[in-house]
Amino acid sequence: MCLNIIIRAFFMQKNILKKAIPNGLTIFRCISAVLLPLIIIYGGNNGAIISVPLLLLAGLSDYFDGFYARKYNVLSNFGKIIDPIADKLLVIGVLLALASENVFDYYYSFIAALVIILREVLISGLRESISSYKISLEVSLLSKWKTAAQLIACGFFLAWRSDIFLYEIKLLGLISYTILWFAAIITAVTGIQYILKINLFFQNKKNMEFK
């Protein structure tokens, strides 16, 4: 009898831990979104080195929280709301920190960073304002690639500035700027897609009201 209770308690505890993994990874990403900009700006040489693996871990957590959520069938309202916000906080925080260090002074890259930030803020605001309507704004495959491209661009910039030797490699800088512009273009395209989808929803809703 006692053995059965112990076994059941063990498996219950194991299930609780499994269900906590996705949200735990999302929370880790939120914390990283706060720590990374501070490390980039105030961490000096050590901060420049630490910021690269920290961003890598935060980026990987974006994949694994979804992976474990599907694997263990853990689809919480917390995850649905916070997961996309955590991605935006992470990207915007790193971009602002890099901008404060004048990284975006070349190839009009500040415009690319600005496009990414404004799009993320705009779409987040639109999502909040239409949350009371029954409109589906599921994350598209292109949006997932958008997030990946943003994080990769941030990673390249952090790696480029992490060491004087690497900073002297002009090709690495050029790759960083190219990926940033690529991410900005995808970001703008997905933003337009969301706006068109929302506009189509309200047009159809208006037509239904006149019928």
PDB file of C-alpha atoms in Angstrom, residues 11-209:
ATOM      1  CA  PHE A  11       5.033   9.832 -11.145  1.00  0.00           C
ATOM      2  CA  MET A  12       2.844  12.777 -10.146  1.00  0.00           C
ATOM      3  CA  GLN A  13       5.957  14.748  -9.250  1.00  0.00           C
ATOM      4  CA  LYS A  14       7.558  13.714 -12.534  1.00  0.00           C
ATOM      5  CA  ASN A  15       4.509  14.879 -14.505  1.00  0.00           C
ATOM      6  CA  ILE A  16       4.489  18.202 -12.665  1.00  0.00           C
ATOM      7  CA  LEU A  17       8.149  18.751 -13.551  1.00  0.00           C
ATOM      8  CA  LYS A  18       7.498  17.883 -17.202  1.00  0.00           C
ATOM      9  CA  LYS A  19       4.654  20.386 -17.379  1.00  0.00           C
ATOM     10  CA  ALA A  20       6.819  23.053 -15.760  1.00  0.00           C
ATOM     11  CA  ILE A  21       9.598  22.786 -18.361  1.00  0.00           C
ATOM     12  CA  PRO A  22       7.977  24.843 -21.191  1.00  0.00           C
ATOM     13  CA  ASN A  23       6.904  27.724 -18.940  1.00  0.00           C
ATOM     14  CA  GLY A  24      10.240  27.568 -17.123  1.00  0.00           C
ATOM     15  CA  LEU A  25      12.089  28.035 -20.414  1.00  0.00           C
ATOM     16  CA  THR A  26       9.820  30.947 -21.318  1.00  0.00           C
ATOM     17  CA  ILE A  27      10.510  32.597 -17.953  1.00  0.00           C
ATOM     18  CA  PHE A  28      14.244  32.048 -18.504  1.00  0.00           C
ATOM     19  CA  ARG A  29      13.934  33.911 -21.827  1.00  0.00           C
ATOM     20  CA  CYS A  30      12.134  36.808 -20.119  1.00  0.00           C
ATOM     21  CA  ILE A  31      14.908  37.042 -17.523  1.00  0.00           C
ATOM     22  CA  SER A  32      17.526  36.908 -20.286  1.00  0.00           C
ATOM     23  CA  ALA A  33      15.735  39.780 -22.037  1.00  0.00           C
ATOM     24  CA  VAL A  34      16.432  41.920 -18.965  1.00  0.00           C
ATOM     25  CA  LEU A  35      19.947  40.681 -18.203  1.00  0.00           C
ATOM     26  CA  LEU A  36      21.384  40.679 -21.725  1.00  0.00           C
ATOM     27  CA  PRO A  37      21.087  44.436 -22.437  1.00  0.00           C
ATOM     28  CA  LEU A  38      22.617  45.208 -19.025  1.00  0.00           C
ATOM     29  CA  ILE A  39      25.494  42.788 -19.653  1.00  0.00           C
ATOM     30  CA  ILE A  40      26.072  44.198 -23.154  1.00  0.00           C
ATOM     31  CA  ILE A  41      26.146  47.820 -21.985  1.00  0.00           C
ATOM     32  CA  TYR A  42      27.779  47.567 -18.570  1.00  0.00           C
ATOM     33  CA  GLY A  43      29.628  44.234 -18.691  1.00  0.00           C
ATOM     34  CA  GLY A  44      32.790  45.454 -20.407  1.00  0.00           C
ATOM     35  CA  ASN A  45      35.002  42.851 -22.077  1.00  0.00           C
ATOM     36  CA  ASN A  46      33.703  40.009 -19.918  1.00  0.00           C
ATOM     37  CA  GLY A  47      30.131  41.025 -20.642  1.00  0.00           C
ATOM     38  CA  ALA A  48      30.864  41.007 -24.370  1.00  0.00           C
ATOM     39  CA  ILE A  49      32.001  37.394 -24.107  1.00  0.00           C
ATOM     40  CA  ILE A  50      29.211  36.248 -21.764  1.00  0.00           C
ATOM     41  CA  SER A  51      26.460  37.813 -23.880  1.00  0.00           C
ATOM     42  CA  VAL A  52      27.094  35.463 -26.823  1.00  0.00           C
ATOM     43  CA  PRO A  53      26.384  32.103 -25.104  1.00  0.00           C
ATOM     44  CA  LEU A  54      23.579  33.692 -23.056  1.00  0.00           C
ATOM     45  CA  LEU A  55      21.793  34.799 -26.231  1.00  0.00           C
ATOM     46  CA  LEU A  56      22.411  31.348 -27.726  1.00  0.00           C
ATOM     47  CA  LEU A  57      20.789  29.665 -24.710  1.00  0.00           C
ATOM     48  CA  ALA A  58      17.873  32.104 -24.770  1.00  0.00           C
ATOM     49  CA  GLY A  59      17.368  31.489 -28.496  1.00  0.00           C
ATOM     50  CA  LEU A  60      17.466  27.714 -28.046  1.00  0.00           C
ATOM     51  CA  SER A  61      14.934  27.986 -25.219  1.00  0.00           C
ATOM     52  CA  ASP A  62      12.513  29.476 -27.752  1.00  0.00           C
ATOM     53  CA  TYR A  63      12.644  26.221 -29.703  1.00  0.00           C
ATOM     54  CA  PHE A  64      12.653  23.821 -26.779  1.00  0.00           C
ATOM     55  CA  ASP A  65       9.740  25.398 -24.892  1.00  0.00           C
ATOM     56  CA  GLY A  66       7.528  24.737 -27.910  1.00  0.00           C
ATOM     57  CA  PHE A  67       9.040  21.289 -28.383  1.00  0.00           C
ATOM     58  CA  TYR A  68       8.359  20.206 -24.799  1.00  0.00           C
ATOM     59  CA  ALA A  69       4.928  21.854 -24.780  1.00  0.00           C
ATOM     60  CA  ARG A  70       3.924  19.666 -27.737  1.00  0.00           C
ATOM     61  CA  LYS A  71       5.706  16.581 -26.416  1.00  0.00           C
ATOM     62  CA  TYR A  72       4.053  16.711 -22.982  1.00  0.00           C
ATOM     63  CA  ASN A  73       0.823  18.273 -24.265  1.00  0.00           C
ATOM     64  CA  VAL A  74       1.254  21.362 -22.093  1.00  0.00           C
ATOM     65  CA  LEU A  75      -0.637  24.219 -23.754  1.00  0.00           C
ATOM     66  CA  SER A  76      -1.193  26.870 -21.087  1.00  0.00           C
ATOM     67  CA  ASN A  77      -2.641  30.366 -21.441  1.00  0.00           C
ATOM     68  CA  PHE A  78       0.533  31.636 -19.770  1.00  0.00           C
ATOM     69  CA  GLY A  79       2.659  30.133 -22.533  1.00  0.00           C
ATOM     70  CA  LYS A  80       0.419  31.400 -25.332  1.00  0.00           C
ATOM     71  CA  ILE A  81       0.600  34.973 -24.008  1.00  0.00           C
ATOM     72  CA  ILE A  82       4.131  35.225 -22.638  1.00  0.00           C
ATOM     73  CA  ASP A  83       6.034  33.143 -25.222  1.00  0.00           C
ATOM     74  CA  PRO A  84       5.736  35.616 -28.151  1.00  0.00           C
ATOM     75  CA  ILE A  85       6.231  38.559 -25.782  1.00  0.00           C
ATOM     76  CA  ALA A  86       9.446  37.003 -24.440  1.00  0.00           C
ATOM     77  CA  ASP A  87      10.831  36.748 -27.988  1.00  0.00           C
ATOM     78  CA  LYS A  88      10.051  40.401 -28.672  1.00  0.00           C
ATOM     79  CA  LEU A  89      11.526  41.576 -25.361  1.00  0.00           C
ATOM     80  CA  LEU A  90      14.705  39.631 -26.035  1.00  0.00           C
ATOM     81  CA  VAL A  91      15.215  40.952 -29.575  1.00  0.00           C
ATOM     82  CA  ILE A  92      14.260  44.559 -28.789  1.00  0.00           C
ATOM     83  CA  GLY A  93      16.423  44.621 -25.659  1.00  0.00           C
ATOM     84  CA  VAL A  94      19.504  43.385 -27.517  1.00  0.00           C
ATOM     85  CA  LEU A  95      18.932  45.758 -30.456  1.00  0.00           C
ATOM     86  CA  LEU A  96      18.587  48.764 -28.139  1.00  0.00           C
ATOM     87  CA  ALA A  97      21.739  47.742 -26.259  1.00  0.00           C
ATOM     88  CA  LEU A  98      23.676  47.393 -29.526  1.00  0.00           C
ATOM     89  CA  ALA A  99      22.327  50.740 -30.733  1.00  0.00           C
ATOM     90  CA  SER A 100      23.571  52.386 -27.521  1.00  0.00           C
ATOM     91  CA  GLU A 101      27.060  51.206 -28.466  1.00  0.00           C
ATOM     92  CA  ASN A 102      26.818  52.732 -31.960  1.00  0.00           C
ATOM     93  CA  VAL A 103      26.900  49.348 -33.688  1.00  0.00           C
ATOM     94  CA  PHE A 104      24.276  50.455 -36.214  1.00  0.00           C
ATOM     95  CA  ASP A 105      26.221  53.394 -37.661  1.00  0.00           C
ATOM     96  CA  TYR A 106      26.942  51.661 -40.975  1.00  0.00           C
ATOM     97  CA  TYR A 107      24.953  50.499 -44.009  1.00  0.00           C
ATOM     98  CA  TYR A 108      21.866  52.380 -42.760  1.00  0.00           C
ATOM     99  CA  SER A 109      21.460  49.479 -40.344  1.00  0.00           C
ATOM    100  CA  PHE A 110      19.747  51.677 -37.762  1.00  0.00           C
ATOM    101  CA  ILE A 111      16.774  51.764 -40.153  1.00  0.00           C
ATOM    102  CA  ALA A 112      16.681  47.959 -40.195  1.00  0.00           C
ATOM    103  CA  ALA A 113      16.785  47.818 -36.381  1.00  0.00           C
ATOM    104  CA  LEU A 114      14.072  50.485 -36.184  1.00  0.00           C
ATOM    105  CA  VAL A 115      11.821  48.559 -38.594  1.00  0.00           C
ATOM    106  CA  ILE A 116      12.130  45.455 -36.406  1.00  0.00           C
ATOM    107  CA  ILE A 117      11.374  47.319 -33.169  1.00  0.00           C
ATOM    108  CA  LEU A 118       8.432  49.305 -34.563  1.00  0.00           C
ATOM    109  CA  ARG A 119       6.883  46.236 -36.173  1.00  0.00           C
ATOM    110  CA  GLU A 120       7.083  44.217 -32.973  1.00  0.00           C
ATOM    111  CA  VAL A 121       5.523  47.014 -30.920  1.00  0.00           C
ATOM    112  CA  LEU A 122       2.804  47.650 -33.525  1.00  0.00           C
ATOM    113  CA  ILE A 123       1.755  44.010 -33.905  1.00  0.00           C
ATOM    114  CA  SER A 124       1.777  43.478 -30.138  1.00  0.00           C
ATOM    115  CA  GLY A 125      -0.514  46.484 -29.770  1.00  0.00           C
ATOM    116  CA  LEU A 126      -2.832  45.248 -32.523  1.00  0.00           C
ATOM    117  CA  ARG A 127      -3.025  41.797 -30.938  1.00  0.00           C
ATOM    118  CA  GLU A 128      -3.998  43.356 -27.625  1.00  0.00           C
ATOM    119  CA  SER A 129      -6.584  45.705 -29.162  1.00  0.00           C
ATOM    120  CA  ILE A 130      -8.383  42.919 -31.082  1.00  0.00           C
ATOM    121  CA  SER A 131      -8.132  40.271 -28.362  1.00  0.00           C
ATOM    122  CA  SER A 132     -11.879  40.585 -27.692  1.00  0.00           C
ATOM    123  CA  TYR A 133     -12.703  39.630 -31.288  1.00  0.00           C
ATOM    124  CA  LYS A 134     -12.806  36.057 -32.546  1.00  0.00           C
ATOM    125  CA  ILE A 135      -9.929  36.398 -34.964  1.00  0.00           C
ATOM    126  CA  SER A 136      -7.205  33.813 -35.355  1.00  0.00           C
ATOM    127  CA  LEU A 137      -3.683  35.237 -35.627  1.00  0.00           C
ATOM    128  CA  GLU A 138      -1.658  32.078 -35.379  1.00  0.00           C
ATOM    129  CA  VAL A 139       2.092  32.291 -35.758  1.00  0.00           C
ATOM    130  CA  SER A 140       2.982  31.508 -39.366  1.00  0.00           C
ATOM    131  CA  LEU A 141       6.066  29.627 -40.546  1.00  0.00           C
ATOM    132  CA  LEU A 142       7.476  32.883 -41.942  1.00  0.00           C
ATOM    133  CA  SER A 143       7.023  34.525 -38.529  1.00  0.00           C
ATOM    134  CA  LYS A 144       9.048  31.723 -36.958  1.00  0.00           C
ATOM    135  CA  TRP A 145      11.782  32.288 -39.522  1.00  0.00           C
ATOM    136  CA  LYS A 146      11.541  35.996 -38.738  1.00  0.00           C
ATOM    137  CA  THR A 147      12.273  35.401 -35.066  1.00  0.00           C
ATOM    138  CA  ALA A 148      15.120  33.038 -35.932  1.00  0.00           C
ATOM    139  CA  ALA A 149      16.655  35.592 -38.337  1.00  0.00           C
ATOM    140  CA  GLN A 150      16.409  38.345 -35.714  1.00  0.00           C
ATOM    141  CA  LEU A 151      18.144  36.218 -33.079  1.00  0.00           C
ATOM    142  CA  ILE A 152      20.833  35.072 -35.538  1.00  0.00           C
ATOM    143  CA  ALA A 153      21.515  38.702 -36.522  1.00  0.00           C
ATOM    144  CA  CYS A 154      21.804  39.701 -32.862  1.00  0.00           C
ATOM    145  CA  GLY A 155      24.099  36.723 -32.258  1.00  0.00           C
ATOM    146  CA  PHE A 156      26.418  37.681 -35.107  1.00  0.00           C
ATOM    147  CA  PHE A 157      26.661  41.267 -33.849  1.00  0.00           C
ATOM    148  CA  LEU A 158      27.422  40.096 -30.310  1.00  0.00           C
ATOM    149  CA  ALA A 159      30.056  37.659 -31.573  1.00  0.00           C
ATOM    150  CA  TRP A 160      31.587  40.339 -33.807  1.00  0.00           C
ATOM    151  CA  ARG A 161      32.017  42.776 -30.918  1.00  0.00           C
ATOM    152  CA  SER A 162      33.078  40.153 -28.371  1.00  0.00           C
ATOM    153  CA  ASP A 163      36.772  40.279 -29.272  1.00  0.00           C
ATOM    154  CA  ILE A 164      39.126  42.808 -30.854  1.00  0.00           C
ATOM    155  CA  PHE A 165      40.435  40.167 -33.275  1.00  0.00           C
ATOM    156  CA  LEU A 166      36.905  39.282 -34.430  1.00  0.00           C
ATOM    157  CA  TYR A 167      35.993  42.972 -34.728  1.00  0.00           C
ATOM    158  CA  GLU A 168      38.849  43.418 -37.205  1.00  0.00           C
ATOM    159  CA  ILE A 169      37.266  40.803 -39.485  1.00  0.00           C
ATOM    160  CA  LYS A 170      35.275  43.054 -41.798  1.00  0.00           C
ATOM    161  CA  LEU A 171      33.545  40.106 -43.465  1.00  0.00           C
ATOM    162  CA  LEU A 172      31.970  39.110 -40.137  1.00  0.00           C
ATOM    163  CA  GLY A 173      30.625  42.635 -39.758  1.00  0.00           C
ATOM    164  CA  LEU A 174      29.250  42.601 -43.298  1.00  0.00           C
ATOM    165  CA  ILE A 175      27.514  39.256 -42.659  1.00  0.00           C
ATOM    166  CA  SER A 176      25.985  40.696 -39.476  1.00  0.00           C
ATOM    167  CA  TYR A 177      24.564  43.703 -41.317  1.00  0.00           C
ATOM    168  CA  THR A 178      23.283  41.527 -44.166  1.00  0.00           C
ATOM    169  CA  ILE A 179      21.440  39.174 -41.808  1.00  0.00           C
ATOM    170  CA  LEU A 180      19.998  42.169 -39.940  1.00  0.00           C
ATOM    171  CA  TRP A 181      18.576  43.630 -43.147  1.00  0.00           C
ATOM    172  CA  PHE A 182      17.269  40.204 -44.158  1.00  0.00           C
ATOM    173  CA  ALA A 183      15.545  39.911 -40.761  1.00  0.00           C
ATOM    174  CA  ALA A 184      14.123  43.420 -41.137  1.00  0.00           C
ATOM    175  CA  ILE A 185      12.614  42.603 -44.536  1.00  0.00           C
ATOM    176  CA  ILE A 186      10.992  39.403 -43.260  1.00  0.00           C
ATOM    177  CA  THR A 187       9.782  41.297 -40.174  1.00  0.00           C
ATOM    178  CA  ALA A 188       8.162  43.975 -42.336  1.00  0.00           C
ATOM    179  CA  VAL A 189       6.540  41.372 -44.613  1.00  0.00           C
ATOM    180  CA  THR A 190       5.035  39.423 -41.700  1.00  0.00           C
ATOM    181  CA  GLY A 191       3.821  42.680 -40.175  1.00  0.00           C
ATOM    182  CA  ILE A 192       2.023  43.580 -43.393  1.00  0.00           C
ATOM    183  CA  GLN A 193       0.524  40.076 -43.517  1.00  0.00           C
ATOM    184  CA  TYR A 194      -0.915  40.495 -40.022  1.00  0.00           C
ATOM    185  CA  ILE A 195      -2.344  43.925 -40.858  1.00  0.00           C
ATOM    186  CA  LEU A 196      -3.948  42.624 -44.072  1.00  0.00           C
ATOM    187  CA  LYS A 197      -5.431  39.660 -42.193  1.00  0.00           C
ATOM    188  CA  ILE A 198      -6.904  41.943 -39.538  1.00  0.00           C
ATOM    189  CA  ASN A 199      -8.245  44.320 -42.191  1.00  0.00           C
ATOM    190  CA  LEU A 200      -9.848  41.411 -44.083  1.00  0.00           C
ATOM    191  CA  PHE A 201     -11.495  40.188 -40.876  1.00  0.00           C
ATOM    192  CA  PHE A 202     -13.131  43.556 -40.193  1.00  0.00           C
ATOM    193  CA  GLN A 203     -14.178  43.967 -43.834  1.00  0.00           C
ATOM    194  CA  ASN A 204     -15.926  40.584 -43.745  1.00  0.00           C
ATOM    195  CA  LYS A 205     -17.475  41.459 -40.382  1.00  0.00           C
ATOM    196  CA  LYS A 206     -18.765  44.728 -41.803  1.00  0.00           C
ATOM    197  CA  ASN A 207     -20.219  42.995 -44.875  1.00  0.00           C
ATOM    198  CA  MET A 208     -21.970  40.458 -42.645  1.00  0.00           C
ATOM    199  CA  GLU A 209     -23.577  43.253 -40.631  1.00  0.00           C
TER     200      GLU A 209
END
